[in-house]
mmCIF file of C-alpha atoms in Angstrom:
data_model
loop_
_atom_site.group_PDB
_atom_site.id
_atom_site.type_symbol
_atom_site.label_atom_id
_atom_site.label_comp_id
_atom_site.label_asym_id
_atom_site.label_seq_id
_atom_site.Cartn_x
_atom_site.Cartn_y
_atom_site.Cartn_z
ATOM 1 C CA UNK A 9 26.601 -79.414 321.201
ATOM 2 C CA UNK A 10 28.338 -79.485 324.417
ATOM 3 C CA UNK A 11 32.002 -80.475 324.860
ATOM 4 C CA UNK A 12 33.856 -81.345 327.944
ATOM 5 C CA UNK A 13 37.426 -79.567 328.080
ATOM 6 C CA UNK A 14 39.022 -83.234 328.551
ATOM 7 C CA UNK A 15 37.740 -84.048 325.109
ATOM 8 C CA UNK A 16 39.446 -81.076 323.601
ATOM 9 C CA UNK A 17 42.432 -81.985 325.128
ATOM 10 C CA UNK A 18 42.228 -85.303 323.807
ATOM 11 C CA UNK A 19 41.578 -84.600 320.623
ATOM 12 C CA UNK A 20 44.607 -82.274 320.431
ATOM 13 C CA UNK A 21 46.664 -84.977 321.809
ATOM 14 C CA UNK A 22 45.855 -87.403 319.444
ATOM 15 C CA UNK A 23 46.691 -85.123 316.637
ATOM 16 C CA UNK A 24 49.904 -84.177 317.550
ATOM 17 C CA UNK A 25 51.180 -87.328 318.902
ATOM 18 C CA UNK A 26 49.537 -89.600 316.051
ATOM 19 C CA UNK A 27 48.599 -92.538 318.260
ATOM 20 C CA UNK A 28 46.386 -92.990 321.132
ATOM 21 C CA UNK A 29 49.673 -94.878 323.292
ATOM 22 C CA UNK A 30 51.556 -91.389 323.683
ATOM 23 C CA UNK A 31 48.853 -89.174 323.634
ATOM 24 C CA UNK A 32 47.560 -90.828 326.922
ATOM 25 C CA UNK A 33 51.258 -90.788 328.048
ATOM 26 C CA UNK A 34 51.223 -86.934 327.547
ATOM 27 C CA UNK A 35 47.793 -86.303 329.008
ATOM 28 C CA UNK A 36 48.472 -88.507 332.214
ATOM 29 C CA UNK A 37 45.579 -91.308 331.668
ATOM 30 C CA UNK A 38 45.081 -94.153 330.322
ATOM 31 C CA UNK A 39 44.392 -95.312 327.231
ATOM 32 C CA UNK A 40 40.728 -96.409 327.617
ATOM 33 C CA UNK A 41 39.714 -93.137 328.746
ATOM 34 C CA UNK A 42 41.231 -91.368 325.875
ATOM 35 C CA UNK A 43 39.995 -93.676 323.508
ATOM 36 C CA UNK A 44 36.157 -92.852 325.307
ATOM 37 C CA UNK A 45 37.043 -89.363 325.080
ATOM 38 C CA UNK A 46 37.601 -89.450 321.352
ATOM 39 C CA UNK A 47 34.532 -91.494 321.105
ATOM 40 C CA UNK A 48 32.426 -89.212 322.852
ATOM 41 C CA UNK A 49 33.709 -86.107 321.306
ATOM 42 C CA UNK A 50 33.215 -87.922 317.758
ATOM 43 C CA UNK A 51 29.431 -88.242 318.395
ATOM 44 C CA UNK A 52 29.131 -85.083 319.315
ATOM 45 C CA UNK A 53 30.478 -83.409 316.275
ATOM 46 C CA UNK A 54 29.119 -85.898 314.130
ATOM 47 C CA UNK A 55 32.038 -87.192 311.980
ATOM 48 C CA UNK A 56 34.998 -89.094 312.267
ATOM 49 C CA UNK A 57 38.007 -87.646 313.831
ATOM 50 C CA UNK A 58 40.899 -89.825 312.706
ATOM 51 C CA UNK A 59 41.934 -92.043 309.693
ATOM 52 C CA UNK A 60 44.477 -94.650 309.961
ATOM 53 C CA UNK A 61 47.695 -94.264 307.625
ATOM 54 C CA UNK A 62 50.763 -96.558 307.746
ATOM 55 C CA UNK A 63 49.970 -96.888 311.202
ATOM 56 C CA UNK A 64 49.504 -93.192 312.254
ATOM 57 C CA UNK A 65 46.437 -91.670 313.290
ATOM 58 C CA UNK A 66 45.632 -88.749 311.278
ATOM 59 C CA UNK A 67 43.304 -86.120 311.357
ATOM 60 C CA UNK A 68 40.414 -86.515 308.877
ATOM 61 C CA UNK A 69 39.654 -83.299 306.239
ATOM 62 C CA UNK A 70 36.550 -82.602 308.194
ATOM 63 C CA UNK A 71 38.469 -82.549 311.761
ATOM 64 C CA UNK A 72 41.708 -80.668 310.423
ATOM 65 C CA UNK A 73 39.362 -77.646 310.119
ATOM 66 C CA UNK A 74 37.744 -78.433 313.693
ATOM 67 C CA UNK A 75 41.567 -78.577 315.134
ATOM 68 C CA UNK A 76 42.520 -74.941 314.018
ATOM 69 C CA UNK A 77 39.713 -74.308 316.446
ATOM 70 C CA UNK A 78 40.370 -76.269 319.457
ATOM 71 C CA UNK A 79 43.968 -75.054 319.352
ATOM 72 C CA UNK A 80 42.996 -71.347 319.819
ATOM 73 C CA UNK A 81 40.281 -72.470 322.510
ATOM 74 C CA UNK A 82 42.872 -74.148 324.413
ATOM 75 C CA UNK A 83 45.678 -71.757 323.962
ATOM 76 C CA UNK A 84 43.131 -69.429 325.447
ATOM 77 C CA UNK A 85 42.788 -71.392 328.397
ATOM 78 C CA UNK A 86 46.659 -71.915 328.893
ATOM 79 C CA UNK A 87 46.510 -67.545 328.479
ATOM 80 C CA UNK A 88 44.027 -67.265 330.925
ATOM 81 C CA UNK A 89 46.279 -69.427 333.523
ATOM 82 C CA UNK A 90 48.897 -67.027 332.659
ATOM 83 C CA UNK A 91 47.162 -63.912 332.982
ATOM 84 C CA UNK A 92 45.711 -65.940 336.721
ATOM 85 C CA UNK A 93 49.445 -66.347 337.574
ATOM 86 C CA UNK A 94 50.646 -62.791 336.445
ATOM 87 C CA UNK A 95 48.392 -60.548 339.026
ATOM 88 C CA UNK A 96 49.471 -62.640 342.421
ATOM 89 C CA UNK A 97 53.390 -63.193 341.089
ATOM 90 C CA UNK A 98 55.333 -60.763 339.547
ATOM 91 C CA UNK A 99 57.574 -63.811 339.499
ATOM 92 C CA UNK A 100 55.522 -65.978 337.300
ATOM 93 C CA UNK A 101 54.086 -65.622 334.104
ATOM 94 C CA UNK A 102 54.430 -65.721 330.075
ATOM 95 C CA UNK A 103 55.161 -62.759 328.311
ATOM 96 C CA UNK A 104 54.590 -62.542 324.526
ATOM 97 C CA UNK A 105 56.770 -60.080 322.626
ATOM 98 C CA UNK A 106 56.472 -59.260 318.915
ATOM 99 C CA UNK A 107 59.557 -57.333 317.626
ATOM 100 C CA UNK A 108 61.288 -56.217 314.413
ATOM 101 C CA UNK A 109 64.249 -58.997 313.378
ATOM 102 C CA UNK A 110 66.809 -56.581 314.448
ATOM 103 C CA UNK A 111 65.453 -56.249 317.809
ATOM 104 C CA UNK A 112 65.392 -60.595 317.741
ATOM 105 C CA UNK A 113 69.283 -60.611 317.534
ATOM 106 C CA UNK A 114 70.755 -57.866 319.407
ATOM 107 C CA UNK A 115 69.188 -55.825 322.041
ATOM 108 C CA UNK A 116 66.450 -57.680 323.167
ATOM 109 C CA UNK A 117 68.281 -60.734 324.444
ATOM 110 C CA UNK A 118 70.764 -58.770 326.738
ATOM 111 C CA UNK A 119 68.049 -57.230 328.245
ATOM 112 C CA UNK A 120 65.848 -60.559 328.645
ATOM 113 C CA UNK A 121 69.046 -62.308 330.345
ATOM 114 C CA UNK A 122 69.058 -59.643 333.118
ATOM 115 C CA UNK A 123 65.362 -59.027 333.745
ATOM 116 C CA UNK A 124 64.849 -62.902 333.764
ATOM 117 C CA UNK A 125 67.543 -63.266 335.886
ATOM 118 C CA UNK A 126 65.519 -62.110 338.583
ATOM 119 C CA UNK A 127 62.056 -63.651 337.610
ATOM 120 C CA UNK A 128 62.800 -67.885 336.847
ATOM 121 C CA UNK A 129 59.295 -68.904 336.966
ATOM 122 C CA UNK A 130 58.748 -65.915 334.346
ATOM 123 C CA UNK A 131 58.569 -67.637 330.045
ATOM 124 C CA UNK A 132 59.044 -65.578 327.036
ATOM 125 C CA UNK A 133 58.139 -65.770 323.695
ATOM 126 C CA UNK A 134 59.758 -63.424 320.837
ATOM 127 C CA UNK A 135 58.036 -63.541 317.228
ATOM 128 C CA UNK A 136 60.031 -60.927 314.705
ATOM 129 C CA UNK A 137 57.953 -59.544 312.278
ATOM 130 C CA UNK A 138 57.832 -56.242 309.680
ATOM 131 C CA UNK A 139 55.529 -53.378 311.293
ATOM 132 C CA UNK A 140 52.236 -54.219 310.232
ATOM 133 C CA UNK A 141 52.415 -57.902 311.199
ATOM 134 C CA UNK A 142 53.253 -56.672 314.768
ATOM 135 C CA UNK A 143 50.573 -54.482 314.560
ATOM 136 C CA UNK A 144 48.045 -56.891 313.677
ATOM 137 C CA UNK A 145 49.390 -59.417 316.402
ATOM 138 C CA UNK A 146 48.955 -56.187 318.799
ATOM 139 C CA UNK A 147 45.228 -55.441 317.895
ATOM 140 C CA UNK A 148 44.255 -58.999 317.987
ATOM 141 C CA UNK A 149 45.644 -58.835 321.623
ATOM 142 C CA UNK A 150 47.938 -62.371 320.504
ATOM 143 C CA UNK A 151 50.937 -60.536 322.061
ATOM 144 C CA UNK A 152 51.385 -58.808 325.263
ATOM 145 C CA UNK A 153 53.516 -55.560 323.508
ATOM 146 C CA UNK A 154 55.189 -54.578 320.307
ATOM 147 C CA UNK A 155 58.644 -53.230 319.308
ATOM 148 C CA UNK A 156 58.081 -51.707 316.175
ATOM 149 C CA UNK A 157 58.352 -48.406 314.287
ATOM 150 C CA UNK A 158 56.788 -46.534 311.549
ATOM 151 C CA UNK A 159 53.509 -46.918 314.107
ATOM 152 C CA UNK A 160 51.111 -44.072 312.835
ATOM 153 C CA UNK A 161 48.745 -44.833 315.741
ATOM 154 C CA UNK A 162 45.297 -46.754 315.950
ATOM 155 C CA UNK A 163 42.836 -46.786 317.992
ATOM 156 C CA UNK A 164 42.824 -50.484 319.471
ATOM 157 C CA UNK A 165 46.397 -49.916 320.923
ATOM 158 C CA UNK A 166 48.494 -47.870 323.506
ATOM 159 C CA UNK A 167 51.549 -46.632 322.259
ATOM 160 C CA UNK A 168 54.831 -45.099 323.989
ATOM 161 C CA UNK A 169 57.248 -43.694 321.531
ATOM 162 C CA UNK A 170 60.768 -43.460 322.196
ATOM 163 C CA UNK A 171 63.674 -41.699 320.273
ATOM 164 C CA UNK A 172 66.656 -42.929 319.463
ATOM 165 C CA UNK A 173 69.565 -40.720 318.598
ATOM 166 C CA UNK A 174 71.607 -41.234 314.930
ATOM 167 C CA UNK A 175 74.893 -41.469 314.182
ATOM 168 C CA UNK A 176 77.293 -42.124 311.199
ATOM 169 C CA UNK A 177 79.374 -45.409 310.663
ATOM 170 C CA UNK A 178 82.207 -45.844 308.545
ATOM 171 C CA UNK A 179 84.664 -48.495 308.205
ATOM 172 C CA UNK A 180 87.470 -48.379 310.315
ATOM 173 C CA UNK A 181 90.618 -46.339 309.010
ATOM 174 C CA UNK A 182 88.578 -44.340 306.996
ATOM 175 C CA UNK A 183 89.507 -41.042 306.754
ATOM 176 C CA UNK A 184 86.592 -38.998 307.919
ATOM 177 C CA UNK A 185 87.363 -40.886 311.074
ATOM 178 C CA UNK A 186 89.556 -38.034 312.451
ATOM 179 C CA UNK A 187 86.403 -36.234 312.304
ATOM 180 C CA UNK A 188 84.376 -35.321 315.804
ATOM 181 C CA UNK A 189 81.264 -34.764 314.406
ATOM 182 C CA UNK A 190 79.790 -35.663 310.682
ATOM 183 C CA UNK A 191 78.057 -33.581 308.306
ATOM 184 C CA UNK A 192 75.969 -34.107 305.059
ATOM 185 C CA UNK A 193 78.572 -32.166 303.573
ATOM 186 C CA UNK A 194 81.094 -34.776 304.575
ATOM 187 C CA UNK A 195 79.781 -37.542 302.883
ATOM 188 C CA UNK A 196 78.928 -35.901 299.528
ATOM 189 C CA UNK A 197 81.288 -38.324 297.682
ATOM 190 C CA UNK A 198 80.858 -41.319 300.046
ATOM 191 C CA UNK A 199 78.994 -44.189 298.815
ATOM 192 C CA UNK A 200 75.629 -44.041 301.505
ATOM 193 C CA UNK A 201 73.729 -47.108 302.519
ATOM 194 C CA UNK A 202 70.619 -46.388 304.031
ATOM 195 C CA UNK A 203 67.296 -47.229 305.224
ATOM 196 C CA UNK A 204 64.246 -47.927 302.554
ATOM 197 C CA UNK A 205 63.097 -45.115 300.290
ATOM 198 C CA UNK A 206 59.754 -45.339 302.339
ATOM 199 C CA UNK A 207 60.756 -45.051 305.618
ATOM 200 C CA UNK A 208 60.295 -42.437 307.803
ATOM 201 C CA UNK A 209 63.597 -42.481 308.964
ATOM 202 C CA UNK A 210 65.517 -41.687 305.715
ATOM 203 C CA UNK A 211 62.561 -39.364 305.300
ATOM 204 C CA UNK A 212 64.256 -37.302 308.214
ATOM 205 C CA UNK A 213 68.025 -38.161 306.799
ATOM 206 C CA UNK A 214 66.868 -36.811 302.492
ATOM 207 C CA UNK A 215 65.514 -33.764 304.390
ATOM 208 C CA UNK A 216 68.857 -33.305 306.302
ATOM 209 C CA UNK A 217 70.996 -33.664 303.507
ATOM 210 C CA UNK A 218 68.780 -31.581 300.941
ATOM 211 C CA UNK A 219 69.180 -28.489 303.188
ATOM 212 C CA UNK A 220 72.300 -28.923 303.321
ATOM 213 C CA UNK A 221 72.419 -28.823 299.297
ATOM 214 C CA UNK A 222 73.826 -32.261 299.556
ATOM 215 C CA UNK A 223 72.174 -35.045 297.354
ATOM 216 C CA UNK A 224 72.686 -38.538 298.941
ATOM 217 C CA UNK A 225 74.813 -41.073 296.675
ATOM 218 C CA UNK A 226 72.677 -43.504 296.804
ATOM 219 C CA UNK A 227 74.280 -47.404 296.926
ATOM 220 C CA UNK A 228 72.377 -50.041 299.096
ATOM 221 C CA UNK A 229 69.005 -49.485 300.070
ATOM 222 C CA UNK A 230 68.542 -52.084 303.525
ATOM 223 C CA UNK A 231 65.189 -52.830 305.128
ATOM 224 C CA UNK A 232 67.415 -53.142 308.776
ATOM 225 C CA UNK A 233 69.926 -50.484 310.496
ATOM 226 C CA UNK A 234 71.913 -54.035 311.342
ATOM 227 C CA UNK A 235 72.535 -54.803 307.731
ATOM 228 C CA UNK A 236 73.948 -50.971 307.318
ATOM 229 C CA UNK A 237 76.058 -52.160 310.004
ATOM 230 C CA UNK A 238 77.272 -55.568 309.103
ATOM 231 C CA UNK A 239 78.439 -53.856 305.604
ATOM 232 C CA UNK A 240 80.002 -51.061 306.912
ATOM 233 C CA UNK A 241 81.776 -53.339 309.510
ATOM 234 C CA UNK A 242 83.195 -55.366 306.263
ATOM 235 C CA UNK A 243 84.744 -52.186 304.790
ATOM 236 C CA UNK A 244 81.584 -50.907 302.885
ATOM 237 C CA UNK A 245 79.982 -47.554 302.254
ATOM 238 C CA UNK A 246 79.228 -45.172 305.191
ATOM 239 C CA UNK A 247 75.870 -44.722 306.724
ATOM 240 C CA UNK A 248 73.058 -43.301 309.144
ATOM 241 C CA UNK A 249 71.712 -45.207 311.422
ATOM 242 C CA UNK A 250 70.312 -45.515 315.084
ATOM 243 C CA UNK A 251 72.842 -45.250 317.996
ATOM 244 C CA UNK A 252 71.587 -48.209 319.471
ATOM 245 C CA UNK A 253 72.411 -50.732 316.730
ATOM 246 C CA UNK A 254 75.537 -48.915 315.643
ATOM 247 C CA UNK A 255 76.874 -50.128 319.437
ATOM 248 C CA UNK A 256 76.323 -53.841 319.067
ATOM 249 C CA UNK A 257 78.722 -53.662 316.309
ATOM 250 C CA UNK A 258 81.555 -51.010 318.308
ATOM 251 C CA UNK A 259 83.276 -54.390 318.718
ATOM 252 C CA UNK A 260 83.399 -54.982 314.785
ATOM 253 C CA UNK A 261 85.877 -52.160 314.374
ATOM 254 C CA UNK A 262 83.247 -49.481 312.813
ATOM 255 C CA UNK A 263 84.019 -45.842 313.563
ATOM 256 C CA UNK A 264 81.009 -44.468 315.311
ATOM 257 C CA UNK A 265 80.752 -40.275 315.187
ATOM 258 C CA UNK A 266 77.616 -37.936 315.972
ATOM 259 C CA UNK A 267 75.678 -36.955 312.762
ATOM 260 C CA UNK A 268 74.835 -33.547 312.412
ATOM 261 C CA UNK A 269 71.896 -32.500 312.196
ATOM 262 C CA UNK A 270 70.536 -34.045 314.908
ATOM 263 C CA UNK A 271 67.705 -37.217 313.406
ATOM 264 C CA UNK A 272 66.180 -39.893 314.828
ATOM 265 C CA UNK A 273 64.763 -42.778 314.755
ATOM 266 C CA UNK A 274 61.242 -43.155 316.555
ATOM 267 C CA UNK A 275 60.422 -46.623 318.481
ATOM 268 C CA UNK A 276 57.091 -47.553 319.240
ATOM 269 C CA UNK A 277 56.155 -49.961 322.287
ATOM 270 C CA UNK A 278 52.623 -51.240 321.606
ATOM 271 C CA UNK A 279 50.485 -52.884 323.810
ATOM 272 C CA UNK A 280 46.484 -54.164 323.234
ATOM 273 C CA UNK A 281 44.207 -51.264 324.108
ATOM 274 C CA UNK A 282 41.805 -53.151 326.112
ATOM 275 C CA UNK A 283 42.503 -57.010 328.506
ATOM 276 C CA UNK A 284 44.382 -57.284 331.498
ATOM 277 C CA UNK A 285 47.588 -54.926 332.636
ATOM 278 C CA UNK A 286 50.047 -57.697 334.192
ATOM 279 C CA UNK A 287 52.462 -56.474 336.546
ATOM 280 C CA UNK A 288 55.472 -58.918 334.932
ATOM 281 C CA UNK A 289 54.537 -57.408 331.345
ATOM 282 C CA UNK A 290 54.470 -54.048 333.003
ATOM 283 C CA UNK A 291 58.051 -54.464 334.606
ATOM 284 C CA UNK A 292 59.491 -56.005 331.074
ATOM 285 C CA UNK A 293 58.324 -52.899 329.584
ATOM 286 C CA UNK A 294 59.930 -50.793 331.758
ATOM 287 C CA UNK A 295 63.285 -52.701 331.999
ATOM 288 C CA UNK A 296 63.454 -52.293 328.625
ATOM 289 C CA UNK A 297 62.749 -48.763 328.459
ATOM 290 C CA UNK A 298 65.437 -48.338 331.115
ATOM 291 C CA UNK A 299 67.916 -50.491 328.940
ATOM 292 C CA UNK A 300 67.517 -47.435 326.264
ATOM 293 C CA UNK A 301 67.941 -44.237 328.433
ATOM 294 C CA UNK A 302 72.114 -44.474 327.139
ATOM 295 C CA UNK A 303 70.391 -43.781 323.071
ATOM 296 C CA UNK A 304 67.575 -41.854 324.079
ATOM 297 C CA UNK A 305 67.068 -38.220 322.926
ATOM 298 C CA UNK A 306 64.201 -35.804 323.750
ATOM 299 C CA UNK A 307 61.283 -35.773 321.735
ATOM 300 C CA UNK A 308 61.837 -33.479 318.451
ATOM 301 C CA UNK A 309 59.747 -30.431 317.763
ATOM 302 C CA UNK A 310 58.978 -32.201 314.266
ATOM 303 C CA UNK A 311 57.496 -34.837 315.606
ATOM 304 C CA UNK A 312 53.627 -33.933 315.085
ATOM 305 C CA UNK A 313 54.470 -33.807 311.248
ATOM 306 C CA UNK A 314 56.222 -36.436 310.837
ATOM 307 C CA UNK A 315 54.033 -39.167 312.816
ATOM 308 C CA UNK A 316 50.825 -38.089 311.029
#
């Protein structure tokens, strides 16, 4: 079977707009040469594309299967023209960016408003996901790079991992707050909310505190440093988290102080190991790293051990 693009495209059309009057609308044509387009595709295939319900065209069981397909052909094609437009403009382009959530509401816009500023024929799309969602997006080369952490490496990606510094929040007025610097020791009797038990991070922060011969009072266990932060910002518990999200909430009224020992939290910028390297994806990735140098910290001599 051979299929003209224009067929693809009207089949799509069809489906999404439910009649053949605004799907040639859409397409620029007219409606004859849609409907001959359907036509011809449906002989082709062999079965009947649409069914008519309460005056809707809609996909028959047969074709809904068949339309999964065409939409990943043709959202190939629309990549392609992307990836066409990326290496002549730097200007120009799409760039797909899988992050975690916390990255979705705080960082990452402030640093999209100012690199787009620049670039307004450049479009963005930002999917939050857990870790091995991005990861899977990132190997199946569906997104352009990943922010993500707990990355433990594979072999169909390129990685750059960055360290963020740590500090402790507590609610303002408390009285550690006079405090330059906090210590496990400190917040023996202070009601900790932290990271998951499987994390890497609070992997760092049980090690801290246990040689200090501190045991963590354990109260809220949080999947995101920004829910630490939102509680602690309401008055709640103390806790450890990365420098970076503790300063989107300075403006909440949380007390921000160095933790000590030094921990951090490792980010992970993923990009597909193999396809194109466009220069507009290429200068997001390096704004952004440049948006970090004020939480950055030098790579720990722990690190082999605990990225393995």
């Amino acid at each position: 079977m051979k299929f003209q693009l224009r067929q693809l495209e009207a089949f799509r059309a069809v489906a999404e707009a439910g009649n053949i009057t605004r799907a040639a609308k859409n397409l620029g044509v007219s409606q004859p040469a849609v409907s001959r387009l359907l036509s011809d595709f449906a002989k082709s295939v062999g079965f009947e594309l649409f069914e008519r319900r309460r005056g809707v065209l809609e996909p028959t069981s047969e074709s809904r299967y068949l339309l999964t397909e065409v939409t990943r052909i043709l959202d190939g094609l629309d990549h392609l023209e992307d990836l066409r437009r990326d290496l002549t403009e730097r200007t120009a382009g799409h760039i797909r960016i899988a992050c975690l959530p916390g990255f979705a509401t705080s960082h990452l816009p402030k640093v999209l408003v100012d690199f787009l500023k620049e670039r307004p024929g450049v479009t963005v799309t930002i999917d939050p996901d857990r870790p091995e969602r991005i990861l899977e997006w990132i190997i199946g080369e569906q997104y352009d790079c990943g922010l993500t952490d707990g990355f433990a490496g594979h072999p169909a990606t390129e990685s750059r991992d960055l360290f963020i510094k740590s500090v402790c929040i507590l609610p303002k007025g408390h009285p550690l707050q006079s405090k330059q610097r906090i210590s496990p020791a400190d917040l023996a009797d202070e009601k900790m909310i932290h990271t998951k038990r499987d994390s890497r991070f609070y992997y760092r922060l049980s090690r801290a505190f246990s040689d200090a011969g501190v045991a963590i009072n354990s109260w809220v266990e949080v999947r995101q440093f920004t829910t630490a932060c939102t509680m602690v910002s309401e008055g709640m518990g103390a806790s450890i988290v990365s420098a970076l999200d503790a300063e989107q909430f300075r403006e909440a009224g949380i007390v921000i102080r160095p933790f000590d020992p030094p921990i951090y939290h490792r980010l992970s910028i993923l990009r597909p190991a193999t396809g194109a390297r466009t220069p507009v994806v290429i200068d997001f990735i390096e704004a952004f790293i440049q948006s970090l140098t004020p939480f950055l910290a030098e790579a720990p001599v722990e690190t082999a051990s605990l990225t393995s």
